PDB file of N, CA and C in Angstrom:
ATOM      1  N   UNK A   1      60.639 -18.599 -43.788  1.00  0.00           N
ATOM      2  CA  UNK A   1      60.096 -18.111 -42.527  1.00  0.00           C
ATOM      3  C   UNK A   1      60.620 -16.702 -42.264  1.00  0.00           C
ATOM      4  N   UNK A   2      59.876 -16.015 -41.738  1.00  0.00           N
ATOM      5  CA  UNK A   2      60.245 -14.391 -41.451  1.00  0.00           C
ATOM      6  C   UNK A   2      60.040 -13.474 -42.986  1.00  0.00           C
ATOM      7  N   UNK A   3      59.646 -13.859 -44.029  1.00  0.00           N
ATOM      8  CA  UNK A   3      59.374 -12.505 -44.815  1.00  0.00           C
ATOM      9  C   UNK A   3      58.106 -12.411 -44.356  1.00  0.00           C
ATOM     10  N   UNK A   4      57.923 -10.908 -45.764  1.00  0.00           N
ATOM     11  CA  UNK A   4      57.206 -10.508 -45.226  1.00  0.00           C
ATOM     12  C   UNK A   4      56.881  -9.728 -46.761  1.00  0.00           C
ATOM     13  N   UNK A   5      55.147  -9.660 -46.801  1.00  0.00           N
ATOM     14  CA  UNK A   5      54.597  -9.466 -48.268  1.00  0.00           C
ATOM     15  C   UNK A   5      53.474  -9.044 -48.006  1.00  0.00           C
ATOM     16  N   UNK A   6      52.973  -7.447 -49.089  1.00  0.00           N
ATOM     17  CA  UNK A   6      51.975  -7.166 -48.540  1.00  0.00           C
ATOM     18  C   UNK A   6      51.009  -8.615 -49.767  1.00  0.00           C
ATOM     19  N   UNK A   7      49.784  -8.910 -49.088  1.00  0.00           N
ATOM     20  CA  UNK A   7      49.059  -9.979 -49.599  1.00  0.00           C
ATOM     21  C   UNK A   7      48.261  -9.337 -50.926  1.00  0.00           C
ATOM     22  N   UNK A   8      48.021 -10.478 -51.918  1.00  0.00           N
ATOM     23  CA  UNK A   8      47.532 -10.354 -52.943  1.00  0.00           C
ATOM     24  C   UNK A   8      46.468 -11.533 -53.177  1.00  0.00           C
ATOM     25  N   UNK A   9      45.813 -11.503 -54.380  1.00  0.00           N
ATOM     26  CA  UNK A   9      44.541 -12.381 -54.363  1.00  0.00           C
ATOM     27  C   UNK A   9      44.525 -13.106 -55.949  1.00  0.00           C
ATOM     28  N   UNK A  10      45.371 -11.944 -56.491  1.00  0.00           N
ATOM     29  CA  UNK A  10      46.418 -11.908 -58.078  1.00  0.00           C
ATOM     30  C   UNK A  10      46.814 -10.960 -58.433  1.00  0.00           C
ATOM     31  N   UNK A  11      47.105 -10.946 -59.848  1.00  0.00           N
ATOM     32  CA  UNK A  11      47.213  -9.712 -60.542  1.00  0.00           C
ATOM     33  C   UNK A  11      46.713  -8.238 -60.246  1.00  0.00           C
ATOM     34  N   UNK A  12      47.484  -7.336 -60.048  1.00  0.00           N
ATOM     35  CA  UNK A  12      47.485  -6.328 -59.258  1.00  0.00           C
ATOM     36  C   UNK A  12      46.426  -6.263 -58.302  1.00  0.00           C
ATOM     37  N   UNK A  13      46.429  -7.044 -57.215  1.00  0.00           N
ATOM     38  CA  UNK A  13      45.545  -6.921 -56.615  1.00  0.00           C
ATOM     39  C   UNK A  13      45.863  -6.781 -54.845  1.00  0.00           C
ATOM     40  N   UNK A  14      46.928  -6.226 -54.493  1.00  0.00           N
ATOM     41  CA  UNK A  14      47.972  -5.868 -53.513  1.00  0.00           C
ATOM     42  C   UNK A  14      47.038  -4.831 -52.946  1.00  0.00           C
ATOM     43  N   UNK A  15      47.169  -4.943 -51.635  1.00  0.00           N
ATOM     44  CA  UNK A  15      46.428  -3.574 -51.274  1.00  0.00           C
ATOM     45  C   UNK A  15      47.064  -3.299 -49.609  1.00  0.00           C
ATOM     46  N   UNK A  16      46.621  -3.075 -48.536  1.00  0.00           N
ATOM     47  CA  UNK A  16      47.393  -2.572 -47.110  1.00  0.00           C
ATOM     48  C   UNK A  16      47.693  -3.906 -46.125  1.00  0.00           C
ATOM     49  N   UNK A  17      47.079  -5.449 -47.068  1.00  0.00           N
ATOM     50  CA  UNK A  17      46.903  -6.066 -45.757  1.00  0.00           C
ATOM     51  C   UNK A  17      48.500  -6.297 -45.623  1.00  0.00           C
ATOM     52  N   UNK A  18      48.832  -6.568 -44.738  1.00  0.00           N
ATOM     53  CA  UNK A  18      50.635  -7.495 -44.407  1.00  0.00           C
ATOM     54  C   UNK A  18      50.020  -9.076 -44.130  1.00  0.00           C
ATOM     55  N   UNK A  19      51.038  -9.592 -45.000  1.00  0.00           N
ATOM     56  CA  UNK A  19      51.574 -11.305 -44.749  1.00  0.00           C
ATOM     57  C   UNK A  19      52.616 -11.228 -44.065  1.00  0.00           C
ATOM     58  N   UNK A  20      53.007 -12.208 -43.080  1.00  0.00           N
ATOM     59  CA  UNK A  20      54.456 -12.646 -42.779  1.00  0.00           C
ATOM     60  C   UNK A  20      54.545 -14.278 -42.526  1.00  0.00           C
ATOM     61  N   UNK A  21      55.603 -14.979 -43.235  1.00  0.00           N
ATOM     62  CA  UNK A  21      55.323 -16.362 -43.521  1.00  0.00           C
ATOM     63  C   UNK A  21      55.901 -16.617 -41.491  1.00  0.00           C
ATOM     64  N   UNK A  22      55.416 -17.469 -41.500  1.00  0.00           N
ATOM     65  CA  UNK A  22      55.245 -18.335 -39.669  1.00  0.00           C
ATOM     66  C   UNK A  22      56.287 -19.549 -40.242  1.00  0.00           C
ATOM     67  N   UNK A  23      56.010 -19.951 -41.457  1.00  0.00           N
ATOM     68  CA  UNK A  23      56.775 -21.297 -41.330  1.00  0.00           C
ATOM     69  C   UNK A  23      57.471 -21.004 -43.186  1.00  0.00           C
ATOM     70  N   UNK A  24      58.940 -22.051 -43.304  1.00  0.00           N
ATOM     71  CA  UNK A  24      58.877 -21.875 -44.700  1.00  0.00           C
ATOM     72  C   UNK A  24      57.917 -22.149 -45.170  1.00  0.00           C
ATOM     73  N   UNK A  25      57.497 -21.603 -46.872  1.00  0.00           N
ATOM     74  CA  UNK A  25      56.922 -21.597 -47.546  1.00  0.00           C
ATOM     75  C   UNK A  25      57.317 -21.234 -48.741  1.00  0.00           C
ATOM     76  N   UNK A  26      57.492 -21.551 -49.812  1.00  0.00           N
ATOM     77  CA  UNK A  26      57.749 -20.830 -50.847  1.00  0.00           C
ATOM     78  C   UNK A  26      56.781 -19.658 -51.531  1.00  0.00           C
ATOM     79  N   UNK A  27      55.176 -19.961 -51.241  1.00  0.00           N
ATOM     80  CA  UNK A  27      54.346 -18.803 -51.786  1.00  0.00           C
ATOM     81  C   UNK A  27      54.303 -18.005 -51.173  1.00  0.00           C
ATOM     82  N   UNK A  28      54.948 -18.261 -49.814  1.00  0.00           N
ATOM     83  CA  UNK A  28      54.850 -16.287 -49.084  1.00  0.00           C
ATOM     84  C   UNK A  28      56.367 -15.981 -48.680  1.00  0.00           C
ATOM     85  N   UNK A  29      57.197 -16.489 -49.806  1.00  0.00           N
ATOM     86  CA  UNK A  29      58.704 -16.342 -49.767  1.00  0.00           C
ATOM     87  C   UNK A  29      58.954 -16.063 -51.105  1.00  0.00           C
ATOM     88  N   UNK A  30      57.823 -15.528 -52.268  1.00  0.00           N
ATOM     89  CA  UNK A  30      58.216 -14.886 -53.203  1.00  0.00           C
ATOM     90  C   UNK A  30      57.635 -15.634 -54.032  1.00  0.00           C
ATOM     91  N   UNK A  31      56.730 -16.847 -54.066  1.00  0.00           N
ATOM     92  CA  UNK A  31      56.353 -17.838 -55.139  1.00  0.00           C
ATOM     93  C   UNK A  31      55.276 -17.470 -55.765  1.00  0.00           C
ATOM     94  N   UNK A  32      54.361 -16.644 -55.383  1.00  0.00           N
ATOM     95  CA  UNK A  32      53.315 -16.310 -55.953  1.00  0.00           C
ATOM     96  C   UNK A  32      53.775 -14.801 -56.592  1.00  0.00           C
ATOM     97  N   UNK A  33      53.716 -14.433 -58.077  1.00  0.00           N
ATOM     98  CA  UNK A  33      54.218 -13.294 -58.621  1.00  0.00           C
ATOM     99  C   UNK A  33      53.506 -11.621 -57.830  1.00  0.00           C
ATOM    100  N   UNK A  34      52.152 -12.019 -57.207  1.00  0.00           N
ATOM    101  CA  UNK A  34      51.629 -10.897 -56.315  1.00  0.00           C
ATOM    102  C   UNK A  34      51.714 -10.863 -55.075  1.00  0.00           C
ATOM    103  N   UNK A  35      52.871 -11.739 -54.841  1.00  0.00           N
ATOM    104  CA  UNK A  35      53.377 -11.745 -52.935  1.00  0.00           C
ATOM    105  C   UNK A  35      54.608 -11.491 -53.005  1.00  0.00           C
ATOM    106  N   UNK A  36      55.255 -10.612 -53.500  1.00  0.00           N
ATOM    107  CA  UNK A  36      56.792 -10.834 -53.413  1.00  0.00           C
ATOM    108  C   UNK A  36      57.133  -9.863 -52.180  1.00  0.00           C
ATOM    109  N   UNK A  37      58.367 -10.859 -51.570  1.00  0.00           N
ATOM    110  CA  UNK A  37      58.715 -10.246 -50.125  1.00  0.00           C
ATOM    111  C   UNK A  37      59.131  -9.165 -50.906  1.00  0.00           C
ATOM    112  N   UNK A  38      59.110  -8.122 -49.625  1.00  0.00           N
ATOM    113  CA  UNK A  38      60.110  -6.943 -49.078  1.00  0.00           C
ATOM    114  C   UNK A  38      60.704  -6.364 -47.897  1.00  0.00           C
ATOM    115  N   UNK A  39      60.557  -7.441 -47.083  1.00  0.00           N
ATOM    116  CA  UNK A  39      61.511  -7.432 -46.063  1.00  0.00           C
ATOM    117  C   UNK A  39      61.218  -8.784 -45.310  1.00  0.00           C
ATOM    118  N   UNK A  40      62.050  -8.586 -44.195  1.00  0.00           N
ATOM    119  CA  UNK A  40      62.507  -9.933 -43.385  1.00  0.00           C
ATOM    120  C   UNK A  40      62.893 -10.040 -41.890  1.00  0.00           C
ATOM    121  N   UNK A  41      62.265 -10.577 -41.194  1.00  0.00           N
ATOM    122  CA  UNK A  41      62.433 -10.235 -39.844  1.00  0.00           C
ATOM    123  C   UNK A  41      64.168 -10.783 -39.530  1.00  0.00           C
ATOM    124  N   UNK A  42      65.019  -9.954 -38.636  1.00  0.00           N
ATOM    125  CA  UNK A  42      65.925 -10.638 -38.771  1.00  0.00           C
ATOM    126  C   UNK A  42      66.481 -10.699 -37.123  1.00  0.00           C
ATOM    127  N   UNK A  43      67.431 -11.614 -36.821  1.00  0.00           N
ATOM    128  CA  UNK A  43      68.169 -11.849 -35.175  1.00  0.00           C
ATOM    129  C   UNK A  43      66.584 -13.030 -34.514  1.00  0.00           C
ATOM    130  N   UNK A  44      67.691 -13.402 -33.241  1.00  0.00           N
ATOM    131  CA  UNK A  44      67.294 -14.727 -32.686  1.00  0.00           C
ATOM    132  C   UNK A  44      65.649 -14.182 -32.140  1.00  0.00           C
ATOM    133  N   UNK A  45      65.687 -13.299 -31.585  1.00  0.00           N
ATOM    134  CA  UNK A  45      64.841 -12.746 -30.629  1.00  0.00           C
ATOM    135  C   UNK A  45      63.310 -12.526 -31.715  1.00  0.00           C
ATOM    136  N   UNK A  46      63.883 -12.193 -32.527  1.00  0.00           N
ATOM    137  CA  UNK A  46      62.565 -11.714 -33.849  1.00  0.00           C
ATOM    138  C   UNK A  46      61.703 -13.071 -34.120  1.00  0.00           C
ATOM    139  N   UNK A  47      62.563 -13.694 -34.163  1.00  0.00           N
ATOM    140  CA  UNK A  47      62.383 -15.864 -34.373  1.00  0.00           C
ATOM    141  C   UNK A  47      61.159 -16.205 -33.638  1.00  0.00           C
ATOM    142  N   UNK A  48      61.981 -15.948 -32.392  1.00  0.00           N
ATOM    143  CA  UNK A  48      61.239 -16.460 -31.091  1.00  0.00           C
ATOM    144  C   UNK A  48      59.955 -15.412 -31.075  1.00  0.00           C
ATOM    145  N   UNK A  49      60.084 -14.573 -31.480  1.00  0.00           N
ATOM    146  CA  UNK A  49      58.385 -13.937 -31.507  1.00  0.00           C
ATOM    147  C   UNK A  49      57.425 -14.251 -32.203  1.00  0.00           C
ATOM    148  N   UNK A  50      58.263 -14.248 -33.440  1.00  0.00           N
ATOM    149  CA  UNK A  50      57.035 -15.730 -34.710  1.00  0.00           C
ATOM    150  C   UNK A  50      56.721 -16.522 -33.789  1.00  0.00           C
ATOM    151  N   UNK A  51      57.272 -17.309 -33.455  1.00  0.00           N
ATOM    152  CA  UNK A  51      57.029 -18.420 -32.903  1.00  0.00           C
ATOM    153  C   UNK A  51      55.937 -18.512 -32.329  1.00  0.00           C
ATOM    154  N   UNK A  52      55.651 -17.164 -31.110  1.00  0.00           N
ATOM    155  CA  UNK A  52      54.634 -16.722 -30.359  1.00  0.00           C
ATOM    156  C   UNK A  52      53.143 -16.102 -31.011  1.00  0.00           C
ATOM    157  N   UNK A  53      52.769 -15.546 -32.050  1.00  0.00           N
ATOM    158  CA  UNK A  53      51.957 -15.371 -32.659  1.00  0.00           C
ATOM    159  C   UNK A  53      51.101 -16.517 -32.499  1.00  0.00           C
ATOM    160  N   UNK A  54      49.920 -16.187 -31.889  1.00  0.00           N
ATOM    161  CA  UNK A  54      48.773 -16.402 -31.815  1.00  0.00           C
ATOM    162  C   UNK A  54      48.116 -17.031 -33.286  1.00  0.00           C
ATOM    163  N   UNK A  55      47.855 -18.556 -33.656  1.00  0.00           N
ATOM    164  CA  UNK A  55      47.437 -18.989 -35.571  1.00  0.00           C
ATOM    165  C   UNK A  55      45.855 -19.500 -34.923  1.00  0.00           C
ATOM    166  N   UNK A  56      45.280 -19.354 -33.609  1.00  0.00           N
ATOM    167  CA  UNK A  56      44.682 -20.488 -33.655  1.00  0.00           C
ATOM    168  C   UNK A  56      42.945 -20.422 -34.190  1.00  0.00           C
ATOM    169  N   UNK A  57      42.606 -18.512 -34.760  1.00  0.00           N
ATOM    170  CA  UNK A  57      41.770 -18.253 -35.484  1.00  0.00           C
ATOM    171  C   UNK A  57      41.728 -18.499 -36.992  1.00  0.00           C
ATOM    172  N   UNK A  58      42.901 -19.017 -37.063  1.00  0.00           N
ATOM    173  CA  UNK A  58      42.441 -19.452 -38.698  1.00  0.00           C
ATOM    174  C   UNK A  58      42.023 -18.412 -39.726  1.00  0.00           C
ATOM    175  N   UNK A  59      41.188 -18.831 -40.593  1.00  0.00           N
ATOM    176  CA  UNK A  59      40.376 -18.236 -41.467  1.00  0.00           C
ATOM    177  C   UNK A  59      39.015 -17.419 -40.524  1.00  0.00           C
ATOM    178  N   UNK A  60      39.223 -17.674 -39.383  1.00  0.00           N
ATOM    179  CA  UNK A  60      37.625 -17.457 -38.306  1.00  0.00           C
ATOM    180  C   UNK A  60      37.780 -15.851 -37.667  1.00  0.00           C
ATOM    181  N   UNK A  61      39.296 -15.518 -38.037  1.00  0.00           N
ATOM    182  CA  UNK A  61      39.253 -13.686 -37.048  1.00  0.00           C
ATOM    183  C   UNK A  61      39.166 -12.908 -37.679  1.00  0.00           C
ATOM    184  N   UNK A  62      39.010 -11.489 -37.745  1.00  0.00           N
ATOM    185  CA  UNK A  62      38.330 -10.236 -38.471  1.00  0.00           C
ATOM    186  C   UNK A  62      38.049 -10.763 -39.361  1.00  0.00           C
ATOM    187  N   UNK A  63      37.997  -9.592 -40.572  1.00  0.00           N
ATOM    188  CA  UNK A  63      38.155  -9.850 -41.929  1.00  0.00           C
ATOM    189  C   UNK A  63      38.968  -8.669 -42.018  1.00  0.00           C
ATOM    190  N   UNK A  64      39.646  -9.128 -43.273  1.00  0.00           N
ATOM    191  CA  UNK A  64      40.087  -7.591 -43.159  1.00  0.00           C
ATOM    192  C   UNK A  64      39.663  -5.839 -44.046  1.00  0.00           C
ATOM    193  N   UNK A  65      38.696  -6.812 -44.408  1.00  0.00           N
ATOM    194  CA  UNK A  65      37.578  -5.768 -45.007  1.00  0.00           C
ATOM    195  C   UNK A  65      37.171  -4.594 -43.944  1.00  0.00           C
ATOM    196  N   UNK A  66      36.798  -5.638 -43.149  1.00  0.00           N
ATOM    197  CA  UNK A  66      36.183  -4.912 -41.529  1.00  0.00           C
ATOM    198  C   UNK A  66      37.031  -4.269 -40.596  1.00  0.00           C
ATOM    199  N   UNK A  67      38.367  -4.410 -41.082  1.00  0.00           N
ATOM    200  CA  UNK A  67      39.870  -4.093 -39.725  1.00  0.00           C
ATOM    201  C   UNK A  67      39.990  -2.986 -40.946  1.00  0.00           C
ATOM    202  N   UNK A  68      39.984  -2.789 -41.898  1.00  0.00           N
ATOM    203  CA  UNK A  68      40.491  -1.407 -43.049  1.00  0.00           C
ATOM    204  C   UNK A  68      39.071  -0.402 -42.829  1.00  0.00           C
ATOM    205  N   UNK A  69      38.357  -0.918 -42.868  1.00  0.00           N
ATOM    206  CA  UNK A  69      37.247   0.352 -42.383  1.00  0.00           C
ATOM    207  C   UNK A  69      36.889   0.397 -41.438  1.00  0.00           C
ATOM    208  N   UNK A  70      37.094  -0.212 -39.939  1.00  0.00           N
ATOM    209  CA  UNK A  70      36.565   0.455 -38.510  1.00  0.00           C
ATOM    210  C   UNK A  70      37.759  -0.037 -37.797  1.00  0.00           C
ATOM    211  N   UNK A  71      38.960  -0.454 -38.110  1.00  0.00           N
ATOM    212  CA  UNK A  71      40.075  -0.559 -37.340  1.00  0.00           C
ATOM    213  C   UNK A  71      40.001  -1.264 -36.027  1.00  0.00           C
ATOM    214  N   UNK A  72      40.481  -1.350 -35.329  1.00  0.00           N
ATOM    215  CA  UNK A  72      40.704  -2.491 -34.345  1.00  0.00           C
ATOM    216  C   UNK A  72      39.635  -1.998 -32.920  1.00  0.00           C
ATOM    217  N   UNK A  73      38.404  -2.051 -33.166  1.00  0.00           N
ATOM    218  CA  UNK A  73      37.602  -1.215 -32.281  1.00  0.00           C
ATOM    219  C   UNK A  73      37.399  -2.118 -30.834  1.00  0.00           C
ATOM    220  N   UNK A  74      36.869  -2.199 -29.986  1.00  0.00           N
ATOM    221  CA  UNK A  74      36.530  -2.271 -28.902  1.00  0.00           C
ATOM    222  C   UNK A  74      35.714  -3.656 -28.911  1.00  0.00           C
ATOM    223  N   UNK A  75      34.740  -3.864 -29.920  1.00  0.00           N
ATOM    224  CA  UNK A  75      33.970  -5.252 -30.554  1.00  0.00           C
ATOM    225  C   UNK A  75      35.114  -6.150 -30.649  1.00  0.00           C
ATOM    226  N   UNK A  76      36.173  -6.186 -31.410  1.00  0.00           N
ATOM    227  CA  UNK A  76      37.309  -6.762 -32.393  1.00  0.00           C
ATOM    228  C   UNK A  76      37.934  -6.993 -30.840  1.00  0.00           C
ATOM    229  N   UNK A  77      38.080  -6.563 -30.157  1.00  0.00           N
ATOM    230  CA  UNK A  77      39.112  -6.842 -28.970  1.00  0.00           C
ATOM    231  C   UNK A  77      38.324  -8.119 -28.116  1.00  0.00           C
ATOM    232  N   UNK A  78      37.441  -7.821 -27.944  1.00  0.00           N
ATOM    233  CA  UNK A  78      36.138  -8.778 -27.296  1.00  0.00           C
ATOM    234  C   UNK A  78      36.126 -10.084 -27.717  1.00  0.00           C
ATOM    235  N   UNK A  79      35.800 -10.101 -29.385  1.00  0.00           N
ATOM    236  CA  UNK A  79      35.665 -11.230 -30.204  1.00  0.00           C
ATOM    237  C   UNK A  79      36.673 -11.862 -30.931  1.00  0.00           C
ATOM    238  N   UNK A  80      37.933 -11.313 -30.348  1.00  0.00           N
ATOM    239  CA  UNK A  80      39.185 -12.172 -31.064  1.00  0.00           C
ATOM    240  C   UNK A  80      39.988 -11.423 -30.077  1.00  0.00           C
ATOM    241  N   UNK A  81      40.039 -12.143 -28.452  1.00  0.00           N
ATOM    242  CA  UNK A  81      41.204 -11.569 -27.367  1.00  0.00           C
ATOM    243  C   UNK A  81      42.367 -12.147 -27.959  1.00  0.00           C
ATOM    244  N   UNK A  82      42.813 -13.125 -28.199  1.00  0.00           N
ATOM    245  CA  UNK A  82      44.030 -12.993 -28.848  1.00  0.00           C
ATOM    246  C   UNK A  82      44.722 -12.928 -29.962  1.00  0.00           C
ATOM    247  N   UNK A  83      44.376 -11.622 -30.317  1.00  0.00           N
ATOM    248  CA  UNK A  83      44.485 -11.203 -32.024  1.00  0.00           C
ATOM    249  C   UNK A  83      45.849 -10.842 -31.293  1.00  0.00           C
ATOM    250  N   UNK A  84      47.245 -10.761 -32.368  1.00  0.00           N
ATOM    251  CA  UNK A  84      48.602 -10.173 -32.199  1.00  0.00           C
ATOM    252  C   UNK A  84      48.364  -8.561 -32.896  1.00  0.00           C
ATOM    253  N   UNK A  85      49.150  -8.064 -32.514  1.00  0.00           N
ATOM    254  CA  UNK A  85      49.316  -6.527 -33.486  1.00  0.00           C
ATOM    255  C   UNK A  85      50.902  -6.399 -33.437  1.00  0.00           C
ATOM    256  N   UNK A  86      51.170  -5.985 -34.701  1.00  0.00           N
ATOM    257  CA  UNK A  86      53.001  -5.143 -35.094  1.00  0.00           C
ATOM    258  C   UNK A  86      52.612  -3.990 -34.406  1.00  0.00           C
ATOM    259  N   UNK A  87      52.972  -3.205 -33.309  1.00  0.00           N
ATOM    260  CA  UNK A  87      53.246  -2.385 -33.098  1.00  0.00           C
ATOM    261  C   UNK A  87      54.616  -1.474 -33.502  1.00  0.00           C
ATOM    262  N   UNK A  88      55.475  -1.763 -33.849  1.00  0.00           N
ATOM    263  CA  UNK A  88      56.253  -0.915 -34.689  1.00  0.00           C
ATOM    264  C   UNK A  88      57.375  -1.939 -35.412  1.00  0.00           C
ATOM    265  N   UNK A  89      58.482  -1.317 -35.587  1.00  0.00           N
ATOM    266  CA  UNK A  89      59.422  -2.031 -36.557  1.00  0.00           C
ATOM    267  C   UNK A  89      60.829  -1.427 -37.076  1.00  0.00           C
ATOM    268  N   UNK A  90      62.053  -1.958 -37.008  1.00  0.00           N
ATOM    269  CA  UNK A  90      62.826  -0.587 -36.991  1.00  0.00           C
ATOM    270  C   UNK A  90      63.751  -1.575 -38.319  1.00  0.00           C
ATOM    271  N   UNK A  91      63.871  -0.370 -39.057  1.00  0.00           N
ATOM    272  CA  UNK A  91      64.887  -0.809 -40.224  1.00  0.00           C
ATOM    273  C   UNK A  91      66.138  -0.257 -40.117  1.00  0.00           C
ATOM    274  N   UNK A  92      66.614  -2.020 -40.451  1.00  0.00           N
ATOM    275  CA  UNK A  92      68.376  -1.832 -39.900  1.00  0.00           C
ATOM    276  C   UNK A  92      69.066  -1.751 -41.114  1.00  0.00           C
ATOM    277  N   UNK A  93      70.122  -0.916 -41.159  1.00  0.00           N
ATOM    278  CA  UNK A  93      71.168  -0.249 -42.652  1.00  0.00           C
ATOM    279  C   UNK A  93      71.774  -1.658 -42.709  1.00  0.00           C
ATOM    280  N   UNK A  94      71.378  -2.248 -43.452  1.00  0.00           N
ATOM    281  CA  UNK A  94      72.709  -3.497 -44.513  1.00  0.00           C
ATOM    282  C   UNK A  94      73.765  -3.600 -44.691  1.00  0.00           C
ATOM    283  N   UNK A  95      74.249  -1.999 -44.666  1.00  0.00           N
ATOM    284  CA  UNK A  95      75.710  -1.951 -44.860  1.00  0.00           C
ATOM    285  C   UNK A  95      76.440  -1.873 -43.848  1.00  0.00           C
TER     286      UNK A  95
END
């Protein structure tokens, strides 16, 4: 729970969408060789926001064919009011 992988379909086939696993999983925790995490949401507060993400469109909201070429337009807001968005993200030093 909490990585995070840009999505693949297979073999080099990675492109802008973002995954982030909601629940464990092993295929969006590195199991599939074209999902491998690269980062990880981390602290209590980050948790509790998964938590909150909106699942209940399924396979049924954008596509993301349609969100990479006309972006989150005015239609898209209408026909999926509770789509989530990352609005930003701050990377914390490890060391």
């Amino acid at each position: 729970k909490g990585y995070m992988a840009y999505a693949g379909a297979g073999p080099n086939s990675r492109d802008f969408q973002l995954i982030m696993s909601l629940h464990d999983d092993k295929f969006l925790g590195g199991g599939s060789p074209w999902e491998v995490p690269w980062g990880e949401v981390v602290g209590k507060e980050s948790f509790e926001t998964l938590d909150r993400i909106y699942t209940g469109y399924g396979e049924n909201g954008p596509s993301q064919g349609m969100l990479g070429r006309k972006g989150v337009t005015e239609k898209v807001k209408e026909q999926w009011p509770k789509l989530d968005y990352i609005l930003g993200c701050d990377v914390i030093d490890s060391e």
